[in-house]
Every structure is written in C-alpha cells, then in structure tokens.
Short mmCIF file of C-alpha atoms in Angstrom, two decimals:
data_model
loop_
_atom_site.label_atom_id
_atom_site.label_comp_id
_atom_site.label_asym_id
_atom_site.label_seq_id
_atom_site.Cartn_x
_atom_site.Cartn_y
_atom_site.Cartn_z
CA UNK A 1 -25.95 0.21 55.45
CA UNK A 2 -27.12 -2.59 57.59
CA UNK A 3 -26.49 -5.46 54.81
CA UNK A 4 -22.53 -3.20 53.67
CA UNK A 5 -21.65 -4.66 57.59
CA UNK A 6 -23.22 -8.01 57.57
CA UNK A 7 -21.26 -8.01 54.16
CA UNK A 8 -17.67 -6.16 55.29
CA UNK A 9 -17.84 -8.81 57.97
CA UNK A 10 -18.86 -11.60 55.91
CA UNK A 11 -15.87 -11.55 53.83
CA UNK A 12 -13.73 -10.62 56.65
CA UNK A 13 -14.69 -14.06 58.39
CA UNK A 14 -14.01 -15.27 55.08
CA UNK A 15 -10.13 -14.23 54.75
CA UNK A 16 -9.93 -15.94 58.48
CA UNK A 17 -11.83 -19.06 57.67
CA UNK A 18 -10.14 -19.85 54.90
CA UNK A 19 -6.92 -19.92 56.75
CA UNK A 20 -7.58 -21.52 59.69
CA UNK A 21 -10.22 -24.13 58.31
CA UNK A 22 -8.98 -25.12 55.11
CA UNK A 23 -5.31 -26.40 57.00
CA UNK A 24 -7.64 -29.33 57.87
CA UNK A 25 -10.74 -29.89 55.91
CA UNK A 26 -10.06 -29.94 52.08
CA UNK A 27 -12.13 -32.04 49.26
CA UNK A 28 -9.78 -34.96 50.04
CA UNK A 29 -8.65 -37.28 47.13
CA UNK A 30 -9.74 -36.03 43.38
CA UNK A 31 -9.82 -37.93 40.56
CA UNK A 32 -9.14 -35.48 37.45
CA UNK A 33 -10.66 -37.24 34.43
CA UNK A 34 -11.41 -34.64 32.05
CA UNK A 35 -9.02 -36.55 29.33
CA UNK A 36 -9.32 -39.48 30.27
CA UNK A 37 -9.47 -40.48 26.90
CA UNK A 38 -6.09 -39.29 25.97
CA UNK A 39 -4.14 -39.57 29.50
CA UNK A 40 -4.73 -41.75 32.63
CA UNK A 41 -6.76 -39.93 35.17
CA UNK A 42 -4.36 -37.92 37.60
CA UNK A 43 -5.31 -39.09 41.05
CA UNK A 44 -4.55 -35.90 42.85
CA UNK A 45 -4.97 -36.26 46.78
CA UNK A 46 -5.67 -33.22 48.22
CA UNK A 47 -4.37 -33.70 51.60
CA UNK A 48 -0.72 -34.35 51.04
CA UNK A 49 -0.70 -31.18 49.29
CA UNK A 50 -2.53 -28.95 51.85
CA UNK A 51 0.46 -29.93 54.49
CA UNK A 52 2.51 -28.37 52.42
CA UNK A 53 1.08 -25.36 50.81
CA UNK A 54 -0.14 -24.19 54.30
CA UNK A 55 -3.23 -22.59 52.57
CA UNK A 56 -5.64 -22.70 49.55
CA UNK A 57 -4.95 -19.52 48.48
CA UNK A 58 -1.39 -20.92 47.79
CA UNK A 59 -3.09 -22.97 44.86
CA UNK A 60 -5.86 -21.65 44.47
CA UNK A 61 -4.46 -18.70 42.58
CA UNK A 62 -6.89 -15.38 42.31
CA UNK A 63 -9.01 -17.04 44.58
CA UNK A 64 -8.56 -15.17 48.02
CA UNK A 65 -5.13 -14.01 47.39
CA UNK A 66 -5.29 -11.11 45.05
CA UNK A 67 -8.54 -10.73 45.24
CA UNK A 68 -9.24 -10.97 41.77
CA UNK A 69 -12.17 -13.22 42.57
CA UNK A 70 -14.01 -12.54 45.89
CA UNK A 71 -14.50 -15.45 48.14
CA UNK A 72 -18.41 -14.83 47.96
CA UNK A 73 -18.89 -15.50 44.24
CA UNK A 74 -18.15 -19.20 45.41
CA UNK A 75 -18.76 -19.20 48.92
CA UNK A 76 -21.35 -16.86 49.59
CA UNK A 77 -21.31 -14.67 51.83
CA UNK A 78 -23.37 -16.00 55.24
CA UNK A 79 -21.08 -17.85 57.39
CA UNK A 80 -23.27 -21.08 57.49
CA UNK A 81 -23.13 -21.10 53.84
CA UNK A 82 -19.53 -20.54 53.67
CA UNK A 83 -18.84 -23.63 56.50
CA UNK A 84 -20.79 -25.36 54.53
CA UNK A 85 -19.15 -24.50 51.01
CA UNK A 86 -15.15 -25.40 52.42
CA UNK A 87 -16.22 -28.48 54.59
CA UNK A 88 -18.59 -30.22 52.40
CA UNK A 89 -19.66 -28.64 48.86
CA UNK A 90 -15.93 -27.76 47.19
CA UNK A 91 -16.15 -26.14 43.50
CA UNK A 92 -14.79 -27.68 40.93
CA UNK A 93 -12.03 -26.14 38.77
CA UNK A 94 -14.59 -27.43 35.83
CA UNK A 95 -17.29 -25.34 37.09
CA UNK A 96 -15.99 -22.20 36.06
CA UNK A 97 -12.40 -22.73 34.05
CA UNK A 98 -14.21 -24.78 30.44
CA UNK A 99 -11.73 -23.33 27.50
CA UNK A 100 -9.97 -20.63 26.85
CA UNK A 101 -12.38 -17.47 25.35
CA UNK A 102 -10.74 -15.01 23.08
CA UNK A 103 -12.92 -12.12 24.38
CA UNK A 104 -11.65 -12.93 28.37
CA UNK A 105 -7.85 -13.57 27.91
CA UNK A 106 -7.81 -13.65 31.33
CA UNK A 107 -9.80 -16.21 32.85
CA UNK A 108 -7.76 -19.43 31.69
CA UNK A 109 -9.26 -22.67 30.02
CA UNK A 110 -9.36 -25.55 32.39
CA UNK A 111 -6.07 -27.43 30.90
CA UNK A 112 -3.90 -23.75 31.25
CA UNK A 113 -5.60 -23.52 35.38
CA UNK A 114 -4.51 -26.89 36.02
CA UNK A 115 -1.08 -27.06 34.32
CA UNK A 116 -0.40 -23.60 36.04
CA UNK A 117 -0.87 -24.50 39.77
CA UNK A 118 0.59 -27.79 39.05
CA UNK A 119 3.47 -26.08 37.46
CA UNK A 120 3.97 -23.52 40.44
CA UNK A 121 5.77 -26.22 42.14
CA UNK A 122 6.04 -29.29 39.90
CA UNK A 123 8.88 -27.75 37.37
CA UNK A 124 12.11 -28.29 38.30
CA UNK A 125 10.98 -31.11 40.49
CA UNK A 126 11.92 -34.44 40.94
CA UNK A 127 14.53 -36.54 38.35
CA UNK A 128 12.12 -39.00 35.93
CA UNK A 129 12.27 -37.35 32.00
CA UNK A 130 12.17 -34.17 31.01
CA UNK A 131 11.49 -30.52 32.43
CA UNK A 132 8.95 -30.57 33.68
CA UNK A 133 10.08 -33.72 35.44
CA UNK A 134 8.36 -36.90 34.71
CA UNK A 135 4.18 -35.70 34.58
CA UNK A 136 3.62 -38.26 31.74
CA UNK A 137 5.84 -40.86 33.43
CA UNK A 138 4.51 -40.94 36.86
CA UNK A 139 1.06 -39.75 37.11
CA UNK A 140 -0.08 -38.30 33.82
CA UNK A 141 0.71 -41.02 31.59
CA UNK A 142 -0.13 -41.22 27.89
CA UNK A 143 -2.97 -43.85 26.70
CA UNK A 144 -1.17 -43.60 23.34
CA UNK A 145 2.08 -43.24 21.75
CA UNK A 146 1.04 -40.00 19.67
CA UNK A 147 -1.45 -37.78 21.27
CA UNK A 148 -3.38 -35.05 18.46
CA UNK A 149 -3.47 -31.65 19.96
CA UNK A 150 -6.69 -31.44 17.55
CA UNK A 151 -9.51 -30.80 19.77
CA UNK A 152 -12.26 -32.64 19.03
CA UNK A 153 -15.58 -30.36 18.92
CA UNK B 1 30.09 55.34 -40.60
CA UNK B 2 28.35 55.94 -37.47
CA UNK B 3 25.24 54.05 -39.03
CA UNK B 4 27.28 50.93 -40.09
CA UNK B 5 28.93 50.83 -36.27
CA UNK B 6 25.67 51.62 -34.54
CA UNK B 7 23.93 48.49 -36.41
CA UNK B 8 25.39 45.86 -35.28
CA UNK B 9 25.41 47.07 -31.30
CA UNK B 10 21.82 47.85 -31.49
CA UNK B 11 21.45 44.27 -33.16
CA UNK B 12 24.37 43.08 -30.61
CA UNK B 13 21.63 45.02 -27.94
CA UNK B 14 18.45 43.03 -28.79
CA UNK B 15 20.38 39.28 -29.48
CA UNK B 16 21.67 39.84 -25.58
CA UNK B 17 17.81 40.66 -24.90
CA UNK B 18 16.16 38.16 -26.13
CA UNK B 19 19.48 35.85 -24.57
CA UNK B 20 18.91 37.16 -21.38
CA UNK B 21 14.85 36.65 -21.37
CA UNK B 22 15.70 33.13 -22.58
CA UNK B 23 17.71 32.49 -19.80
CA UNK B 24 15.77 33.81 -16.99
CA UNK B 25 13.03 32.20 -18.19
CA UNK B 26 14.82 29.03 -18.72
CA UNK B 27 15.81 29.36 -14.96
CA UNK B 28 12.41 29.71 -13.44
CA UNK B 29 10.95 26.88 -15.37
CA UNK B 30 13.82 24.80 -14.31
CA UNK B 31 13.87 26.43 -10.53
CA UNK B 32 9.85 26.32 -10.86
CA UNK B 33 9.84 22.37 -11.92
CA UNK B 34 12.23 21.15 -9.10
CA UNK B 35 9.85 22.95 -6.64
CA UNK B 36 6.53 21.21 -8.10
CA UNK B 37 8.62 18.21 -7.83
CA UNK B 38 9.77 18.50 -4.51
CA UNK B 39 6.06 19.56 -3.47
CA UNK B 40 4.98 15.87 -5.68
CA UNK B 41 8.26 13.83 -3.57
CA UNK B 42 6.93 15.88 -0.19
CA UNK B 43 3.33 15.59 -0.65
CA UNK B 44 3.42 11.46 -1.26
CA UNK B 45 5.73 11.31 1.78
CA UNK B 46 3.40 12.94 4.23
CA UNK B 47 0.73 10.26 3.26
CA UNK B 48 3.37 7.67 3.23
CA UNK B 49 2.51 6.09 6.28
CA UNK B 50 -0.86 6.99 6.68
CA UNK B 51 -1.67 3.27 6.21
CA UNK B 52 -3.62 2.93 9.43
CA UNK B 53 -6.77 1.11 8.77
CA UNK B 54 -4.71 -2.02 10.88
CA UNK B 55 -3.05 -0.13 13.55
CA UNK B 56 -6.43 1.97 14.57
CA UNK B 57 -8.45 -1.47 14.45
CA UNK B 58 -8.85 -1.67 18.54
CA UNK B 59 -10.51 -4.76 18.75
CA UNK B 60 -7.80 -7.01 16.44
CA UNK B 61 -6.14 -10.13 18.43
CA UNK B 62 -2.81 -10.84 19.57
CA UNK B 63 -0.73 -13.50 21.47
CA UNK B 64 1.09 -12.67 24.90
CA UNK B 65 4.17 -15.44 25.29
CA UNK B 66 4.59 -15.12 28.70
CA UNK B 67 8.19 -16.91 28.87
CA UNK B 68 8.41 -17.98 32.50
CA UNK B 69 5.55 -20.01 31.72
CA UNK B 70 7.08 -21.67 28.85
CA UNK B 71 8.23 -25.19 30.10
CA UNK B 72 9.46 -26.29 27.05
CA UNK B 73 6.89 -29.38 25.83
CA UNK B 74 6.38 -28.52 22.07
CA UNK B 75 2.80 -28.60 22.10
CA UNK B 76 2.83 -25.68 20.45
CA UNK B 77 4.67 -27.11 17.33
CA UNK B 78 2.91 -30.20 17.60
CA UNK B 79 -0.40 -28.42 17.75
CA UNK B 80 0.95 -26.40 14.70
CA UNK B 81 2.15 -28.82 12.21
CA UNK B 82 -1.03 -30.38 12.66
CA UNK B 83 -3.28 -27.80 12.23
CA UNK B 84 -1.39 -26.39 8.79
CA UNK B 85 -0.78 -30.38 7.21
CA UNK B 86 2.70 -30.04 7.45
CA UNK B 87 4.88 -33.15 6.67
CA UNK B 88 6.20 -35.34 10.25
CA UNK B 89 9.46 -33.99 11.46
CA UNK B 90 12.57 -36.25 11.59
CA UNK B 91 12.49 -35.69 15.11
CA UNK B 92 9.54 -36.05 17.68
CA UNK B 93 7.56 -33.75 18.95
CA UNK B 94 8.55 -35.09 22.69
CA UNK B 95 12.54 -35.58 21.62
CA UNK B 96 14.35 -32.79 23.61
CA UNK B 97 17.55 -33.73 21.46
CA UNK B 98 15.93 -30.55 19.45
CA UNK B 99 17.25 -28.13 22.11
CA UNK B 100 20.62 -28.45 21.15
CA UNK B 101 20.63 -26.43 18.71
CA UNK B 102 18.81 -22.60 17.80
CA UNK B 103 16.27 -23.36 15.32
CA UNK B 104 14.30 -20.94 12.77
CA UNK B 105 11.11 -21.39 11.41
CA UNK B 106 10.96 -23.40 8.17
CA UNK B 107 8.33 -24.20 5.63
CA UNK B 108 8.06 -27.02 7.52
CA UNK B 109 7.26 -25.62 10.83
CA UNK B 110 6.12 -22.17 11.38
CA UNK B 111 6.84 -22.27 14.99
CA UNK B 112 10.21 -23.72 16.67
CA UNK B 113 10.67 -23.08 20.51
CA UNK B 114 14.48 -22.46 21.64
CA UNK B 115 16.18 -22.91 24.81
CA UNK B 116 18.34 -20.67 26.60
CA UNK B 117 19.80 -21.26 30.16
CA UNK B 118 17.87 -19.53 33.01
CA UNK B 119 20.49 -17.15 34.92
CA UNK B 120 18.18 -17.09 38.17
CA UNK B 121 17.46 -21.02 38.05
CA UNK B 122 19.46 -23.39 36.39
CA UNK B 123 16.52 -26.39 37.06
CA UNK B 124 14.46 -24.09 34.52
CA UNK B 125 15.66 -23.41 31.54
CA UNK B 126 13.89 -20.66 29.61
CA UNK B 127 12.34 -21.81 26.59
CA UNK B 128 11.57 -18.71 23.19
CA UNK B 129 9.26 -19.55 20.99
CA UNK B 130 9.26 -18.19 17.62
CA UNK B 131 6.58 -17.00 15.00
CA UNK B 132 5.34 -14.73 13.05
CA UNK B 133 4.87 -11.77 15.17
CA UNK B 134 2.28 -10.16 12.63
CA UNK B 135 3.28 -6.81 12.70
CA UNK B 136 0.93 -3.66 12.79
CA UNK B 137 2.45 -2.47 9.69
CA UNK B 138 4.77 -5.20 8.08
CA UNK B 139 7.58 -5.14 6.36
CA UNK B 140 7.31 -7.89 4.68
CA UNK B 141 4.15 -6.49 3.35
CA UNK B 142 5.73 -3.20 2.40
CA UNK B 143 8.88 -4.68 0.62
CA UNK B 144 6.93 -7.46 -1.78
CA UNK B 145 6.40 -6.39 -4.98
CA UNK B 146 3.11 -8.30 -6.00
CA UNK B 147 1.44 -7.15 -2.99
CA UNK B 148 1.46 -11.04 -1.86
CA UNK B 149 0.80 -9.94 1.83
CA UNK B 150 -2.19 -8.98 3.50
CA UNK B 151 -2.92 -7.35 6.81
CA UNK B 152 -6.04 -8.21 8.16
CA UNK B 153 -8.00 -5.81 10.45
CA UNK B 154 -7.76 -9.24 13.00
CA UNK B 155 -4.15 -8.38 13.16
CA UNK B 156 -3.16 -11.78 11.10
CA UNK B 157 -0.49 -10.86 8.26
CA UNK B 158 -1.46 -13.40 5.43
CA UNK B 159 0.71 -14.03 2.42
CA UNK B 160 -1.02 -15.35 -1.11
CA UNK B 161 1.50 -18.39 -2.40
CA UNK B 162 0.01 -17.76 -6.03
CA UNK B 163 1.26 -14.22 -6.62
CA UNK B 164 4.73 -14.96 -5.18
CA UNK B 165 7.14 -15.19 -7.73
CA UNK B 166 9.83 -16.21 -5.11
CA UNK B 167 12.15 -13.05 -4.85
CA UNK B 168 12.34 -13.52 -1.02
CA UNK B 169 12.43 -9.59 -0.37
CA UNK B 170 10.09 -10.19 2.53
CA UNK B 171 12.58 -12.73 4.39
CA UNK B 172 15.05 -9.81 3.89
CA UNK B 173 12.49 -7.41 5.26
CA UNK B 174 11.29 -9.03 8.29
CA UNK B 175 13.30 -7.52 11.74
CA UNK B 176 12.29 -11.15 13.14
CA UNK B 177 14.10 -13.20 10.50
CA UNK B 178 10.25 -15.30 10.29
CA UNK B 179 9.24 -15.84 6.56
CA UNK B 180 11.00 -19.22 5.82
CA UNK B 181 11.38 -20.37 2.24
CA UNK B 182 10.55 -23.80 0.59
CA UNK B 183 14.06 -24.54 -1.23
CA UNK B 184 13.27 -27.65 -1.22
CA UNK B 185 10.60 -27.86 -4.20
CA UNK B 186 12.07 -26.69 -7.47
CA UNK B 187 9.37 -26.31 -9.45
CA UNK B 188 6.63 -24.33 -7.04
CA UNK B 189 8.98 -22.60 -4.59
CA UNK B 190 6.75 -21.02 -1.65
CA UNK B 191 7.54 -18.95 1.17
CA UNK B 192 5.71 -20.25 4.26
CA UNK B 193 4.80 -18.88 7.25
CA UNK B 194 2.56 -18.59 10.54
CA UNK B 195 -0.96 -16.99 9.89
CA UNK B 196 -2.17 -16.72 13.13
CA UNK B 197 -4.55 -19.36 11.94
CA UNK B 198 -6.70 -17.08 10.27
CA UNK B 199 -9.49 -19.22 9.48
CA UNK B 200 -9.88 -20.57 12.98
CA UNK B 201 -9.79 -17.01 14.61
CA UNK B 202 -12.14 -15.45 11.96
CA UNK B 203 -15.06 -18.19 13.89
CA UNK B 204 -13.90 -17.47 16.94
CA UNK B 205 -11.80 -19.59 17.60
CA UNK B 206 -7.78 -19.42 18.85
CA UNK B 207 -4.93 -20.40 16.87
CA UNK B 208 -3.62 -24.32 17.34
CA UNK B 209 -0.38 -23.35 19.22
CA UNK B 210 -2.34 -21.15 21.55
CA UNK B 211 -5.00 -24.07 22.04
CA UNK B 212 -2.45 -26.43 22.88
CA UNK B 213 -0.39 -24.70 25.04
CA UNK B 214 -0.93 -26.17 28.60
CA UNK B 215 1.06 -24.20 30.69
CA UNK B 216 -0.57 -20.54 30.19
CA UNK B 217 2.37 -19.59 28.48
CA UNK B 218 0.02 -18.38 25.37
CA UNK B 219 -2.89 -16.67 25.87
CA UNK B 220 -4.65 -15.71 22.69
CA UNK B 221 -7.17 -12.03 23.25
CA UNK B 222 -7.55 -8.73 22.03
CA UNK B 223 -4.43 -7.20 22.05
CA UNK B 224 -5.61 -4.58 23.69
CA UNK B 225 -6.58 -6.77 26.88
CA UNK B 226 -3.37 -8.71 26.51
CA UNK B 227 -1.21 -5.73 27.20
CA UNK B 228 -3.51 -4.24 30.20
CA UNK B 229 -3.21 -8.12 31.09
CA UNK B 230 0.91 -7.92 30.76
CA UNK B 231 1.02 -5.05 32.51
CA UNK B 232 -0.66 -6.23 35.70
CA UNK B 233 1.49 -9.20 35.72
CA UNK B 234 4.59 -7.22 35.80
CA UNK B 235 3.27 -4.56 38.33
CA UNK B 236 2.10 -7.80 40.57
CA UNK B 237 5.20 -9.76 40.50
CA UNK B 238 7.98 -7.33 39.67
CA UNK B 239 10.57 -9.92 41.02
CA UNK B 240 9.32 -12.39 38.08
CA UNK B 241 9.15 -10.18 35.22
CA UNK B 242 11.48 -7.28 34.00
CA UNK B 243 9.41 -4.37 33.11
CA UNK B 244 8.84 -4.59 29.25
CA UNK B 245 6.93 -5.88 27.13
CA UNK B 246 8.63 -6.97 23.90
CA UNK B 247 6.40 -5.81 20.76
CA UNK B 248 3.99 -3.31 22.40
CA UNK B 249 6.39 -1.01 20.21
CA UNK B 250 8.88 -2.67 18.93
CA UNK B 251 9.17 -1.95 14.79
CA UNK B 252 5.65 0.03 15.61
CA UNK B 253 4.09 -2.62 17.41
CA UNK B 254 3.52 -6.49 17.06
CA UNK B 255 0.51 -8.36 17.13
CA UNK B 256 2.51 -11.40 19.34
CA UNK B 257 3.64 -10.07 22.85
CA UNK B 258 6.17 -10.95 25.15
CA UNK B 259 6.90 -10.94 28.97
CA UNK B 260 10.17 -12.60 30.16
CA UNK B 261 11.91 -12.71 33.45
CA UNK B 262 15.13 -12.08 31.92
CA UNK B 263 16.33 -9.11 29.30
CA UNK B 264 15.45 -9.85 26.26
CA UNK B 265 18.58 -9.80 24.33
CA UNK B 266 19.86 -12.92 26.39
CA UNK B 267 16.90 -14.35 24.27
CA UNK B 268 18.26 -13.75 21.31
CA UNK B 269 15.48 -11.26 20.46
CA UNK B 270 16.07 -8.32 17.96
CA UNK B 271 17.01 -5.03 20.50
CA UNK B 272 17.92 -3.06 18.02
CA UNK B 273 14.42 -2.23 16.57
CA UNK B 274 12.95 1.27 16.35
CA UNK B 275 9.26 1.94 17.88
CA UNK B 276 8.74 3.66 14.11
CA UNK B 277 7.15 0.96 11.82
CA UNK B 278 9.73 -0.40 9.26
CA UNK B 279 7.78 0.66 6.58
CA UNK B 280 7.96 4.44 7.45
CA UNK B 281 11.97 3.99 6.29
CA UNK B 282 11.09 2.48 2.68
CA UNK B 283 7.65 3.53 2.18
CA UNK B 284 7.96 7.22 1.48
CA UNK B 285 10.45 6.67 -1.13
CA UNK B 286 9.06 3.86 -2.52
CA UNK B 287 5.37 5.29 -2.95
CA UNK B 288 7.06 8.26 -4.64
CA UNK B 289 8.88 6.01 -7.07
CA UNK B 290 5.41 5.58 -9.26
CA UNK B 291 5.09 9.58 -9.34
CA UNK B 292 8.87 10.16 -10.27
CA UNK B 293 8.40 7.95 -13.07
CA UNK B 294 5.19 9.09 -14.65
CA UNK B 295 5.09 12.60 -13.37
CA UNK B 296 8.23 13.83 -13.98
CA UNK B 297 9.03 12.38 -17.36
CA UNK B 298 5.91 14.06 -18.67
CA UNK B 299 6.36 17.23 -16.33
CA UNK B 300 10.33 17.40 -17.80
CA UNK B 301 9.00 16.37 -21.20
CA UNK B 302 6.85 19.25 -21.53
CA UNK B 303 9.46 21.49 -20.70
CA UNK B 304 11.79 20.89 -22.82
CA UNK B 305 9.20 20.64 -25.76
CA UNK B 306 8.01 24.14 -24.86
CA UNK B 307 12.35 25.65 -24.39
CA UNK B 308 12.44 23.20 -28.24
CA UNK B 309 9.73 25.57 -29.05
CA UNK B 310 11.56 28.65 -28.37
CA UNK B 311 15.01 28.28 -29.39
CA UNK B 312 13.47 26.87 -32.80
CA UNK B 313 13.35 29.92 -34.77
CA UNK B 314 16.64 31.77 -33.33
CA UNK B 315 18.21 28.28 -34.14
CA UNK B 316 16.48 29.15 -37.49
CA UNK B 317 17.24 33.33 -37.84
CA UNK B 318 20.88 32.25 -37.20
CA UNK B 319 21.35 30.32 -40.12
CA UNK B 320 19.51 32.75 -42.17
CA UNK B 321 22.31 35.49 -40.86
CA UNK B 322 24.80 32.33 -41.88
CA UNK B 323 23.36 32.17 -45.33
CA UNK B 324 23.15 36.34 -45.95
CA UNK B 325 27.21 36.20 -45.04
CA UNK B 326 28.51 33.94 -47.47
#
C-alpha cells in the first residue's frame, strides 16, 4: 500500500515536473547522425523548439501525453532520479526507437519517430522545394545525388 | 363379330398401358435427374466458398496506409523499384512533375502514389498510394485459369509468370484495377505485380516500400494488430480521421489497410465494393462447371441409354404389326 502512494505520487510529480521544468532545461543542441553516411547530420537545437512547443509532451508523442508510455519507464519514479533524468541524463530517441519490428507495429523505427514529430509541424512549412518544404535543402541535405533505400544489414 | 371388335380395344387397352407406364416413368427419371442435379449444382455451391485456410490464418501480415501521414516523397516507389530490379523510370524518383497526372501501377512499378487536393488544408495535399491490396480471397486468383495465383497463409497474393499464358482475366477481375501487364515485350508477355515482398517477409523482414517509408505513413504488422492499431487512432483523434477503415471489409477484406482524413471516394478509391469476397459471385458457378460437364453428360447419358433400352423392342413389335398388315 505504502510503495502504490510513494508511486501514485511519484508519477503525479511527474505530470507537474515535466511541465514546469522542461519549459527551461532541455538536452540543448543535438546532433542527429544516425545517416550520416547518406545525409548531413541535422543539427537540431533543442531550445528554439521548446519556446515554441510549450512542452515535451508536444514532441515527445506517447511520452506523457497519452500515456501510452509512463514517465517512469524512462524517468523512474523517485523524484531525485527523475530531476536528475530531465536536467542532466535525457534518453535518446535511439535508445528505444532501432527499426521497425513486424511483431510491434506500433512502436515505430527510429527514421518513422523522427520524421513524425518533425513532420507534426514541418509540412506545409516554409517555401524552399517541395512538400514537405525544403528538409533536404536546408538542413537534411543529401551527400549524394541518388540515395538507395536498400538498407544495408 | 363381337370377338373381332373386342380385339383390337383390349390390344388398344394394353398399347395405352404400357404408353402410359412409359411415360410416367419417363417423367420421374427426367423429374428424378434434374433433382440429383440440382442437389450436384447446390451441394458444390455450399462448399463454394469454403476456401478459408487464408482468411482464418490470424497471425498473416498486412500494411495500414495511414494517408495523413503520406507527404508525398516517393520513397516508397523508389524503395520498390529497387528492391524488384525494375528498369529506371524516365522520371526521378524526387521529380514532383509526376503528380500531374493519376498514375496506375505498371510492370514497371508496382506502386505509384497519387495526389489529390486536401479539402481541410490546401498547404497539404493528400497523397494515395497504390498496390496490390492482397486480398483475403482474390479475385484475381479465382478468375485465372492456370491457377497462376497463390495466396499465402502470410497474406501475400503471389502470381507464377511461367503458367501465365497472358489472357489478362485477373486485371479484369481485380476491384482495385492492380495487376498491370507487360505489353511491351512481345515475345514473353508477363503480368506484374506487388508481392508484398514475399521473400523478405517470409525472414522477417518488411516489404521495401514499408522500410522506406519515413513518415509513418506505412506500418507493416499483423493485420490483426494493424486494425486494433487503426482503430485507436481514429477513436484518439476523431477530428483527423473519418471513421473507416478502407479494406477491413471491403471485397471480404484486404490485406493493405487504409485510414484517411477525408472520404474515401474523393480518393478515387473503389466505394462500390461488397464486404462478400468477389469470389463468392463467380466461384459457385464456376466450381460447378467441372461437375456439369462430367456428371451430367454421363448421368443424362445413362438415361437415355436405359429409355433406348425400352422403347427398343416396341420400336421393334411395331414393325412386326407393319409387316403382318401388308
């Protein structure tokens, strides 16, 4: 009974920290390199995007919103660990999102989770190319003309 | 006298006898035959459809085409031609010039994505892509003669280039308009289409377009999953989805899924499909084709040899009477 309230109240904190915290502290700039190989590394800077999605949950999909992930599985659930988890120690997309598994439809591959919060906002944005505007012009480019869709293995 | 005029009505008596007999017998073969037909005709149709070794497989894959995901970057083609050797399009893979027009698959490209204006949000066009939907029960399966098609119990319809013998039934019988045909070689025509990339999903893996596809617009899964996984989505955001799902029955059910934020038919996509299988309004009468034309000529062929049998000697008695006259 004891630990159900330590954790009811634990993940309460959790739905209030991550609000009120994560407006300020965020991973700062990221360097996504995964395919590097194949496109320029998208320098993604987290804090001109936290001004204006107000809170992680905006982008950070299940995560917190719809609860289709609890905060703890990342977090924990003590709220030292969780300071610690937002302010210092962030989880990578990488971590968990690796490619897309047949037998769990839906937990996306990392290229789908980063396209899709990406594409939340970035489609129908800006005026450089095509919809969606301009990724490989500005800060996705292409190392080569022709890019395979074969995945190496 | 009276013997001479009694004679011939007692031999008048037994000719309409034996006439009558003849004929009520003749009717109850003839009323009895059409029945054991009609039983043969009725019996074949109730199996018919009973082809359901595919459609009861739970665990065989599917595609969900979630279309307002679907921002229009080819990958999927790309990803495609690649993975099948096809031959380099005229156009690019990244040339939007394709849009113009509505394409169809060809035996060039078994996938072509279409664009359509977005009523809600002109900035976002809506973009269709189109494949094989691999039915649960074909019809291209059901209307090819050489049995060139092939279900699979992982929901891929398959289609054997060496049996066809190019009478293009199956691009007739498809609802979707998929199976594309190779005019373009004289010699070893072909029809060509998407096969869920059987040999990738049979280890595991997903097909190309599926792989590719970087906006979530294709998610490859048990089908099974994939509609509880459609369904949430359109209980969740009701004001991004309209509530269906396009092939969960449509023509008895599709392997490929769709969601779409806009009705379908401004898609271009068939709405005028039945949730029966197609092959339920051929297959009866086709599966009793084989019995009408083995049973029946036999069945029909022993009854007239057996009525041949019986009208043989009156035929015969007759012309003995014929003879005793003159």
């Amino acid at each position: 009974m004891k630990k159900f309230v330590i954790l009811v109240i634990a993940i309460i904190f959790c739905f209030f920290l991550s609000v009120s915290l994560f407006a300020g502290k965020n991973p700062g700039v990221v360097t996504l390199d995964t395919i590097s190989d194949k496109y320029e590394s998208v320098i993604f800077n987290h804090e001109s995007h936290t001004s204006m999605a107000g809170n992680c949950g905006t982008c950070h999909h299940e995560h917190g919103n719809s609860g289709a992930l609890p905060c703890k599985d990342c977090h924990s659930v003590t709220p030292a660990v969780f300071k610690n988890s937002v302010v210092n120690n962030f989880v990578a997309c990488k971590n968990c999102h690796t490619v897309s598994d047949p037998d769990n439809p839906v937990m996306p591959g990392l290229k789908v989770a980063y396209h899709k919060t990406c594409f939340q906002c970035h489609r129908g944005m800006g005026n450089v190319g095509t919809d969606p505007k301009g990724c490989t012009e500005i800060c996705h480019a292409k190392k080569e003309q022709s890019i395979s869709m074969k995945v190496e293995k | 006298m009276d013997g001479t005029v009694k004679k011939p009505e007692t031999e008048k008596n037994i000719s309409e006898e034996k006439e009558n007999t003849c004929e009520i017998s003749r009717r109850g073969v003839l009323a009895g035959s059409a029945t054991a037909a009609g039983a043969l005709i009725l019996g074949s149709c109730e199996h018919a459809y009973a082809s359901v070794e595919f459609s009861s497989s739970k665990d065989r894959y599917g595609c969900l085409t979630d279309l307002t995901a679907c921002v229009g970057c080819r990958s999927c083609e790309k990803a495609c031609n690649e993975a099948n050797n096809l031959p380099q399009p005229d156009v690019p893979f990244d040339d939007a010039s394709v849009f113009k027009e509505k394409r169809r698959p060809t035996a060039n490209a078994y996938t072509v994505v279409n664009q359509y204006p977005n009523p809600k949000d002109e900035s976002k066009p809506i973009y269709r892509k189109i494949q094989c939907n691999h039915c649960n029960e074909p019809g291209c399966a059901s209307a090819c003669p050489v049995h060139a098609y092939t279900k699979t119990k992982e929901g891929a319809v398959l289609y054997d280039e060496d049996k066809c013998f190019g009478c293009r039934y199956c691009m007739v019988a498809c609802p979707f308009y998929v199976p594309a045909y190779d005019y373009e070689s004289a010699l070893e025509p072909k029809i060509a289409k998407c096969i869920l990339c059987y040999d990738r999903i049979k280890t595991g893996g997903i097909p190309a377009c599926a792989e590719a596809c970087p906006g979530g617009a294709l998610t490859f899964g048990k089908r099974n999953d994939l509609l509880n996984m459609a369904r949430k989505k359109i209980a969740e955001k009701p004001d991004r989805y309209i509530d269906h799902i396009f092939g969960e029955h449509e023509a008895g059910g599709t392997s490929w899924i769709y969601i779409s934020g806009v009705p379908f038919a401004q898609l271009d996509f068939p709405t005028n499909l039945t949730k029966r299988p197609l092959i339920e309004e051929t297959k009866g009468f086709l599966s009793a084709v084989p019995v009408v034309l083995t049973v029946w000529p036999a069945f029909f062929g022993m009854v007239y040899a057996a009525l041949q049998h019986r009208e043989g000697p009156q035929k015969g008695q007759k012309h003995e009477k014929e003879e005793e006259k003159k």
